[in-house]
Amino acid sequence: MPALTTTSDGFLLHGAPFRIISGALHYFRVHPDQWTDRLRKARLMGLNTVETYIPWNLHQPEPGTLVLDGLLDLPRFLRLAAAEGLHVLLRPGPFICAEWDGGGLPHWLTTDPDMRLRSSDPRFTDVIDRYLDLLLPPLLPHMAQAGGPVIAVQVENEYGAYGDDAAYLKHLEQSFRSRGVEELLFTCDQTDGDHLENGTLPGVLATGTFGSRVEASLRRLREAQPEGPLMCAEFWIGWFDHWGGPHHGRDTEDAAADLDRLLSAGASVNIYMFHGGTNFGHTNGANHHHAYAPTVTSYDYDAPLTESGDPGPKYHAFREVIARHAPVPDEPAP
């Protein structure tokens, strides 16, 4: 039985009522020497959980390999999170988006021009399974069932914005389960259009991604999933920047007011981002809006913790909001 379970309207952690108050913190966008500092600042803001993607293309630069050291020492990051008293949401994809090169899909996948990515094409699912055969064993000791911090694992990422191959999502669910992942599984999708319909999976918790229109977004999530916890798995409090474009920001009071609306509704939340960090090397992704639009090296995201790790205006405003709904540490915020 997973450590984190669901009721008709919330979560239980080890049988006790629990609300996820999380923030995104990608280990691969932060120098390992700074992980402890960033995790401590997450806890002091009032977070009880941190969320991270897992970039397949960095961990497996060539087929049959697995890199888990230095910037990619995910087991160490999980140990540090546990030492800080934080739970963890893991989002292994295989596609992560994240404004990341290829959305995390390895470049070598394109050597097979007939492979249908993000689908139940056996050529794709077989490669995923071989990757999970390597990735999951070193992570299983960090699952909550084994006494670790990981309380939930995401299946794919906003898949409803891309396709509707239910067999593919089912394969991923079974791939995680058959390799020892017993923790709660969840999907995340934007709440507009048919995204929730296309990206969800029976028996797997559905969560939403949005940054505003909180009441309407939660209502659509409830319509798609009549029972279970309401959760915003990506509460967008800023945005990323394209090369040559303006720096994006979001008004602190506006973001804090929407966070308060989310928590007042009884929902759980993952703030995206708590700390964005940096796209080191050539890891930044790109979009194509009638022209090539690369993301910049900085992934500051106008987050509560700036790219350099300093608390910004949102840090203190969000801490005040969280304190209205949950205990925050007695220690002074940085």
Short mmCIF file of C-alpha atoms in Angstrom, two decimals:
data_model
loop_
_atom_site.label_atom_id
_atom_site.label_comp_id
_atom_site.label_asym_id
_atom_site.label_seq_id
_atom_site.Cartn_x
_atom_site.Cartn_y
_atom_site.Cartn_z
CA MET A 1 0.00 0.00 0.00
CA PRO A 2 1.43 3.43 -0.90
CA ALA A 3 2.33 5.85 1.88
CA LEU A 4 0.22 8.57 0.20
CA THR A 5 -3.40 7.56 -0.42
CA THR A 6 -6.52 9.44 -1.44
CA THR A 7 -9.94 10.02 0.08
CA SER A 8 -13.02 11.45 -1.59
CA ASP A 9 -11.60 14.95 -1.27
CA GLY A 10 -8.02 14.83 0.00
CA PHE A 11 -4.85 12.93 0.80
CA LEU A 12 -3.76 10.71 3.67
CA LEU A 13 -0.07 10.23 4.42
CA HIS A 14 0.53 7.13 6.51
CA GLY A 15 -3.18 7.29 7.34
CA ALA A 16 -3.23 10.91 8.56
CA PRO A 17 -4.77 13.86 6.68
CA PHE A 18 -2.15 15.60 4.55
CA ARG A 19 -2.10 18.50 2.13
CA ILE A 20 0.72 18.73 -0.41
CA ILE A 21 2.29 22.20 -0.36
CA SER A 22 5.10 21.76 -2.83
CA GLY A 23 7.46 23.76 -4.98
CA ALA A 24 9.38 22.83 -8.12
CA LEU A 25 13.14 22.54 -7.67
CA HIS A 26 15.00 20.77 -10.48
CA TYR A 27 18.25 19.27 -9.19
CA PHE A 28 19.77 19.39 -12.68
CA ARG A 29 19.32 23.16 -12.84
CA VAL A 30 21.12 23.79 -9.53
CA HIS A 31 24.79 23.17 -8.68
CA PRO A 32 24.97 20.19 -6.29
CA ASP A 33 26.86 22.29 -3.72
CA GLN A 34 23.74 24.48 -3.51
CA TRP A 35 21.13 21.74 -3.14
CA THR A 36 21.14 21.87 0.67
CA ASP A 37 20.71 25.64 0.71
CA ARG A 38 17.82 25.60 -1.75
CA LEU A 39 16.04 22.75 0.04
CA ARG A 40 16.38 24.51 3.39
CA LYS A 41 14.89 27.68 1.92
CA ALA A 42 12.01 25.64 0.52
CA ARG A 43 11.20 24.31 3.98
CA LEU A 44 11.52 27.76 5.57
CA MET A 45 9.01 29.19 3.08
CA GLY A 46 6.52 26.66 4.42
CA LEU A 47 6.76 23.92 1.81
CA ASN A 48 6.43 20.32 2.98
CA THR A 49 7.32 18.85 -0.42
CA VAL A 50 9.52 19.56 -3.43
CA GLU A 51 8.94 18.40 -6.99
CA THR A 52 11.47 17.57 -9.65
CA TYR A 53 11.49 16.30 -13.20
CA ILE A 54 14.00 13.65 -14.30
CA PRO A 55 15.66 14.50 -17.65
CA TRP A 56 16.01 11.25 -19.60
CA ASN A 57 18.43 12.77 -22.13
CA LEU A 58 20.97 13.70 -19.44
CA HIS A 59 20.73 10.47 -17.49
CA GLN A 60 21.02 8.32 -20.61
CA PRO A 61 23.17 10.14 -23.17
CA GLU A 62 23.64 6.86 -25.07
CA PRO A 63 21.49 3.70 -25.12
CA GLY A 64 22.26 1.28 -22.33
CA THR A 65 23.98 3.85 -20.11
CA LEU A 66 22.91 5.57 -16.90
CA VAL A 67 24.58 8.64 -15.40
CA LEU A 68 23.90 9.27 -11.71
CA ASP A 69 26.75 11.45 -10.49
CA GLY A 70 27.60 15.12 -10.02
CA LEU A 71 24.74 17.31 -11.25
CA LEU A 72 22.77 14.12 -11.94
CA ASP A 73 23.19 12.45 -8.53
CA LEU A 74 19.47 12.18 -7.98
CA PRO A 75 19.82 9.69 -5.08
CA ARG A 76 21.93 12.27 -3.23
CA PHE A 77 19.36 14.99 -3.91
CA LEU A 78 16.64 12.72 -2.50
CA ARG A 79 18.73 12.01 0.61
CA LEU A 80 19.22 15.73 1.16
CA ALA A 81 15.49 16.39 0.76
CA ALA A 82 14.72 13.71 3.33
CA ALA A 83 17.33 15.15 5.71
CA GLU A 84 15.57 18.51 5.44
CA GLY A 85 12.23 16.86 6.28
CA LEU A 86 10.76 17.34 2.82
CA HIS A 87 8.70 14.91 0.79
CA VAL A 88 9.30 14.59 -2.95
CA LEU A 89 7.14 14.36 -6.07
CA LEU A 90 9.05 12.66 -8.90
CA ARG A 91 8.21 13.39 -12.53
CA PRO A 92 10.24 11.01 -14.72
CA GLY A 93 8.33 11.59 -17.94
CA PRO A 94 9.61 10.07 -20.21
CA PHE A 95 8.70 13.41 -21.83
CA ILE A 96 9.04 16.28 -19.34
CA CYS A 97 8.67 19.45 -21.45
CA ALA A 98 10.14 21.79 -18.77
CA GLU A 99 11.49 24.18 -21.43
CA TRP A 100 14.26 21.59 -21.69
CA ASP A 101 16.16 20.37 -24.74
CA GLY A 102 13.92 17.89 -26.53
CA GLY A 103 11.58 17.80 -23.55
CA GLY A 104 14.05 15.32 -22.10
CA LEU A 105 13.81 12.85 -24.98
CA PRO A 106 17.33 11.65 -25.93
CA HIS A 107 18.69 12.77 -29.29
CA TRP A 108 19.49 9.20 -30.27
CA LEU A 109 15.79 8.32 -30.45
CA THR A 110 15.68 10.15 -33.79
CA THR A 111 18.09 7.67 -35.37
CA ASP A 112 14.99 5.54 -36.01
CA PRO A 113 12.86 7.75 -38.29
CA ASP A 114 9.93 5.32 -38.08
CA MET A 115 9.66 5.41 -34.28
CA ARG A 116 6.50 7.17 -33.09
CA LEU A 117 7.51 9.11 -30.00
CA ARG A 118 5.16 9.40 -27.03
CA SER A 119 3.02 6.55 -28.28
CA SER A 120 2.40 2.85 -27.73
CA ASP A 121 4.68 2.06 -30.67
CA PRO A 122 6.66 -0.93 -29.33
CA ARG A 123 9.87 0.60 -30.66
CA PHE A 124 9.35 3.52 -28.29
CA THR A 125 7.97 1.64 -25.28
CA ASP A 126 10.76 -0.95 -25.47
CA VAL A 127 13.38 1.80 -25.25
CA ILE A 128 11.56 3.36 -22.28
CA ASP A 129 11.42 0.01 -20.51
CA ARG A 130 15.15 -0.55 -20.96
CA TYR A 131 15.78 2.91 -19.51
CA LEU A 132 13.49 2.26 -16.53
CA ASP A 133 15.27 -1.06 -15.94
CA LEU A 134 18.37 1.03 -15.18
CA LEU A 135 16.83 4.15 -13.61
CA LEU A 136 14.39 2.72 -11.10
CA PRO A 137 16.50 0.28 -9.02
CA PRO A 138 18.70 3.03 -7.52
CA LEU A 139 15.59 5.13 -6.82
CA LEU A 140 13.45 2.46 -5.12
CA PRO A 141 15.26 2.81 -1.75
CA HIS A 142 14.12 6.46 -1.76
CA MET A 143 10.42 5.65 -2.15
CA ALA A 144 8.23 6.30 0.89
CA GLN A 145 7.45 2.59 1.21
CA ALA A 146 11.15 2.03 1.87
CA GLY A 147 11.34 4.95 4.30
CA GLY A 148 12.40 7.51 1.70
CA PRO A 149 10.91 10.90 0.77
CA VAL A 150 9.21 10.08 -2.58
CA ILE A 151 5.45 10.01 -2.01
CA ALA A 152 4.17 10.15 -5.62
CA VAL A 153 5.35 9.59 -9.20
CA GLN A 154 3.95 11.23 -12.32
CA VAL A 155 2.97 9.33 -15.48
CA GLU A 156 4.11 11.27 -18.60
CA ASN A 157 3.56 15.05 -18.61
CA GLU A 158 0.60 17.08 -19.89
CA TYR A 159 0.00 14.30 -22.39
CA GLY A 160 -3.49 15.53 -23.22
CA ALA A 161 -1.92 18.51 -25.00
CA TYR A 162 -0.11 16.10 -27.33
CA GLY A 163 -2.10 12.92 -27.93
CA ASP A 164 -4.76 10.52 -26.75
CA ASP A 165 -3.01 7.13 -26.85
CA ALA A 166 -4.48 5.55 -23.72
CA ALA A 167 -2.55 2.34 -24.37
CA TYR A 168 0.70 4.31 -24.09
CA LEU A 169 -0.25 5.78 -20.71
CA LYS A 170 -1.37 2.35 -19.51
CA HIS A 171 1.96 0.88 -20.58
CA LEU A 172 3.82 3.51 -18.55
CA GLU A 173 1.67 2.80 -15.50
CA GLN A 174 2.40 -0.91 -15.76
CA SER A 175 6.09 -0.24 -16.39
CA PHE A 176 6.39 1.69 -13.13
CA ARG A 177 4.37 -0.84 -11.15
CA SER A 178 6.13 -3.93 -12.50
CA ARG A 179 9.50 -2.41 -11.57
CA GLY A 180 8.61 -1.88 -7.95
CA VAL A 181 7.05 1.59 -7.77
CA GLU A 182 4.23 1.21 -5.24
CA GLU A 183 3.70 4.90 -4.52
CA LEU A 184 0.75 6.97 -5.71
CA LEU A 185 0.79 7.64 -9.46
CA PHE A 186 -0.67 10.80 -10.99
CA THR A 187 -1.09 12.54 -14.32
CA CYS A 188 -1.10 16.29 -14.91
CA ASP A 189 -2.85 18.23 -17.66
CA GLN A 190 -4.06 21.68 -18.48
CA THR A 191 -7.70 22.05 -17.51
CA ASP A 192 -9.00 23.62 -20.72
CA GLY A 193 -10.18 21.95 -23.92
CA ASP A 194 -10.01 18.16 -24.04
CA HIS A 195 -6.63 17.90 -22.30
CA LEU A 196 -7.98 16.24 -19.16
CA GLU A 197 -10.03 13.81 -21.20
CA ASN A 198 -7.07 12.80 -23.37
CA GLY A 199 -4.32 12.77 -20.75
CA THR A 200 -5.87 10.99 -17.79
CA LEU A 201 -5.88 7.32 -16.93
CA PRO A 202 -8.52 5.36 -14.97
CA GLY A 203 -7.29 4.53 -11.48
CA VAL A 204 -4.55 7.18 -11.63
CA LEU A 205 -5.01 10.52 -9.87
CA ALA A 206 -5.62 13.40 -12.28
CA THR A 207 -4.15 16.82 -11.44
CA GLY A 208 -4.36 20.15 -13.23
CA THR A 209 -1.86 22.75 -14.41
CA PHE A 210 -2.82 26.44 -14.40
CA GLY A 211 -1.73 29.79 -13.07
CA SER A 212 -4.95 31.75 -12.77
CA ARG A 213 -8.76 31.41 -12.95
CA VAL A 214 -8.44 29.14 -9.93
CA GLU A 215 -12.13 28.51 -9.28
CA ALA A 216 -12.90 27.65 -12.93
CA SER A 217 -9.85 25.41 -13.23
CA LEU A 218 -10.69 23.49 -10.07
CA ARG A 219 -14.28 23.14 -11.25
CA ARG A 220 -13.16 21.59 -14.55
CA LEU A 221 -10.81 19.28 -12.69
CA ARG A 222 -13.68 18.18 -10.43
CA GLU A 223 -15.92 17.60 -13.45
CA ALA A 224 -13.26 15.36 -14.97
CA GLN A 225 -12.66 13.55 -11.67
CA PRO A 226 -15.75 13.56 -9.44
CA GLU A 227 -13.89 12.21 -6.41
CA GLY A 228 -10.39 12.54 -5.04
CA PRO A 229 -8.01 15.31 -4.04
CA LEU A 230 -7.99 18.56 -5.97
CA MET A 231 -4.43 19.42 -6.88
CA CYS A 232 -2.71 21.95 -9.08
CA ALA A 233 0.47 20.13 -10.08
CA GLU A 234 1.88 23.25 -11.73
CA PHE A 235 0.73 26.55 -10.29
CA TRP A 236 2.44 28.97 -12.67
CA ILE A 237 3.70 31.97 -10.73
CA GLY A 238 6.01 33.30 -13.45
CA TRP A 239 7.19 32.28 -16.90
CA PHE A 240 10.29 31.50 -18.91
CA ASP A 241 12.08 33.80 -21.33
CA HIS A 242 12.89 33.42 -25.02
CA TRP A 243 16.12 34.70 -26.53
CA GLY A 244 15.67 38.33 -27.65
CA GLY A 245 12.37 38.68 -25.81
CA PRO A 246 11.43 40.50 -22.61
CA HIS A 247 11.98 39.11 -19.14
CA HIS A 248 8.69 37.70 -17.95
CA GLY A 249 7.36 38.44 -14.50
CA ARG A 250 4.14 38.14 -12.57
CA ASP A 251 2.84 40.58 -10.01
CA THR A 252 3.53 39.29 -6.50
CA GLU A 253 0.17 40.28 -5.03
CA ASP A 254 -1.69 38.69 -7.94
CA ALA A 255 0.19 35.40 -7.60
CA ALA A 256 -0.18 35.36 -3.82
CA ALA A 257 -3.93 36.00 -4.08
CA ASP A 258 -4.35 33.05 -6.44
CA LEU A 259 -2.26 30.84 -4.15
CA ASP A 260 -4.57 31.83 -1.30
CA ARG A 261 -7.60 30.94 -3.43
CA LEU A 262 -6.12 27.51 -4.15
CA LEU A 263 -5.39 26.75 -0.52
CA SER A 264 -8.72 28.21 0.65
CA ALA A 265 -10.45 25.75 -1.67
CA GLY A 266 -8.73 22.89 0.16
CA ALA A 267 -6.57 22.04 -2.83
CA SER A 268 -2.99 20.81 -2.80
CA VAL A 269 -0.43 22.71 -4.83
CA ASN A 270 2.95 22.50 -6.49
CA ILE A 271 4.34 25.99 -7.12
CA TYR A 272 6.05 26.10 -10.51
CA MET A 273 8.76 27.18 -10.00
CA PHE A 274 9.89 27.60 -6.39
CA HIS A 275 13.46 27.97 -7.68
CA GLY A 276 14.17 27.78 -11.37
CA GLY A 277 17.95 27.81 -11.49
CA THR A 278 19.96 27.65 -14.70
CA ASN A 279 19.96 25.79 -18.00
CA PHE A 280 23.61 24.78 -17.96
CA GLY A 281 25.44 24.14 -21.22
CA HIS A 282 23.10 23.67 -24.19
CA THR A 283 20.23 22.14 -22.23
CA ASN A 284 17.75 24.96 -22.84
CA GLY A 285 14.86 24.02 -25.09
CA ALA A 286 13.14 25.97 -27.84
CA ASN A 287 9.68 26.59 -29.23
CA HIS A 288 8.58 27.34 -32.76
CA HIS A 289 6.05 30.14 -33.12
CA HIS A 290 6.39 30.69 -36.88
CA ALA A 291 10.08 31.20 -36.06
CA TYR A 292 12.70 29.42 -34.00
CA ALA A 293 12.45 30.71 -30.41
CA PRO A 294 15.08 29.29 -28.04
CA THR A 295 14.77 29.56 -24.27
CA VAL A 296 17.54 31.54 -22.59
CA THR A 297 20.16 30.09 -20.24
CA SER A 298 18.50 31.58 -17.16
CA TYR A 299 15.48 29.72 -15.82
CA ASP A 300 14.79 32.36 -13.18
CA TYR A 301 11.02 32.11 -13.89
CA ASP A 302 10.37 35.11 -11.61
CA ALA A 303 10.23 32.46 -8.88
CA PRO A 304 10.16 33.06 -5.09
CA LEU A 305 13.84 32.09 -4.99
CA THR A 306 15.80 33.87 -7.70
CA GLU A 307 18.24 32.18 -10.07
CA SER A 308 21.07 33.10 -7.68
CA GLY A 309 19.19 31.59 -4.72
CA ASP A 310 18.06 34.80 -3.02
CA PRO A 311 14.52 35.19 -1.65
CA GLY A 312 12.50 37.60 -3.78
CA PRO A 313 9.19 39.35 -3.08
CA LYS A 314 7.14 36.21 -3.79
CA TYR A 315 9.12 34.26 -1.19
CA HIS A 316 7.86 36.31 1.74
CA ALA A 317 4.38 36.86 0.28
CA PHE A 318 3.87 33.13 -0.31
CA ARG A 319 5.14 32.31 3.19
CA GLU A 320 2.49 34.63 4.63
CA VAL A 321 -0.22 32.93 2.54
CA ILE A 322 0.91 29.42 3.49
CA ALA A 323 0.95 30.40 7.17
CA ARG A 324 -2.81 31.07 6.97
CA HIS A 325 -3.44 27.47 5.98
CA ALA A 326 -0.65 25.33 7.41
CA PRO A 327 2.15 25.48 9.99
CA VAL A 328 5.34 27.20 8.88
CA PRO A 329 8.71 26.77 10.62
CA ASP A 330 9.43 28.90 13.68
CA GLU A 331 12.87 29.64 12.27
CA PRO A 332 13.14 33.06 10.63
CA ALA A 333 12.90 33.10 6.85
CA PRO A 334 16.18 33.97 5.10
#
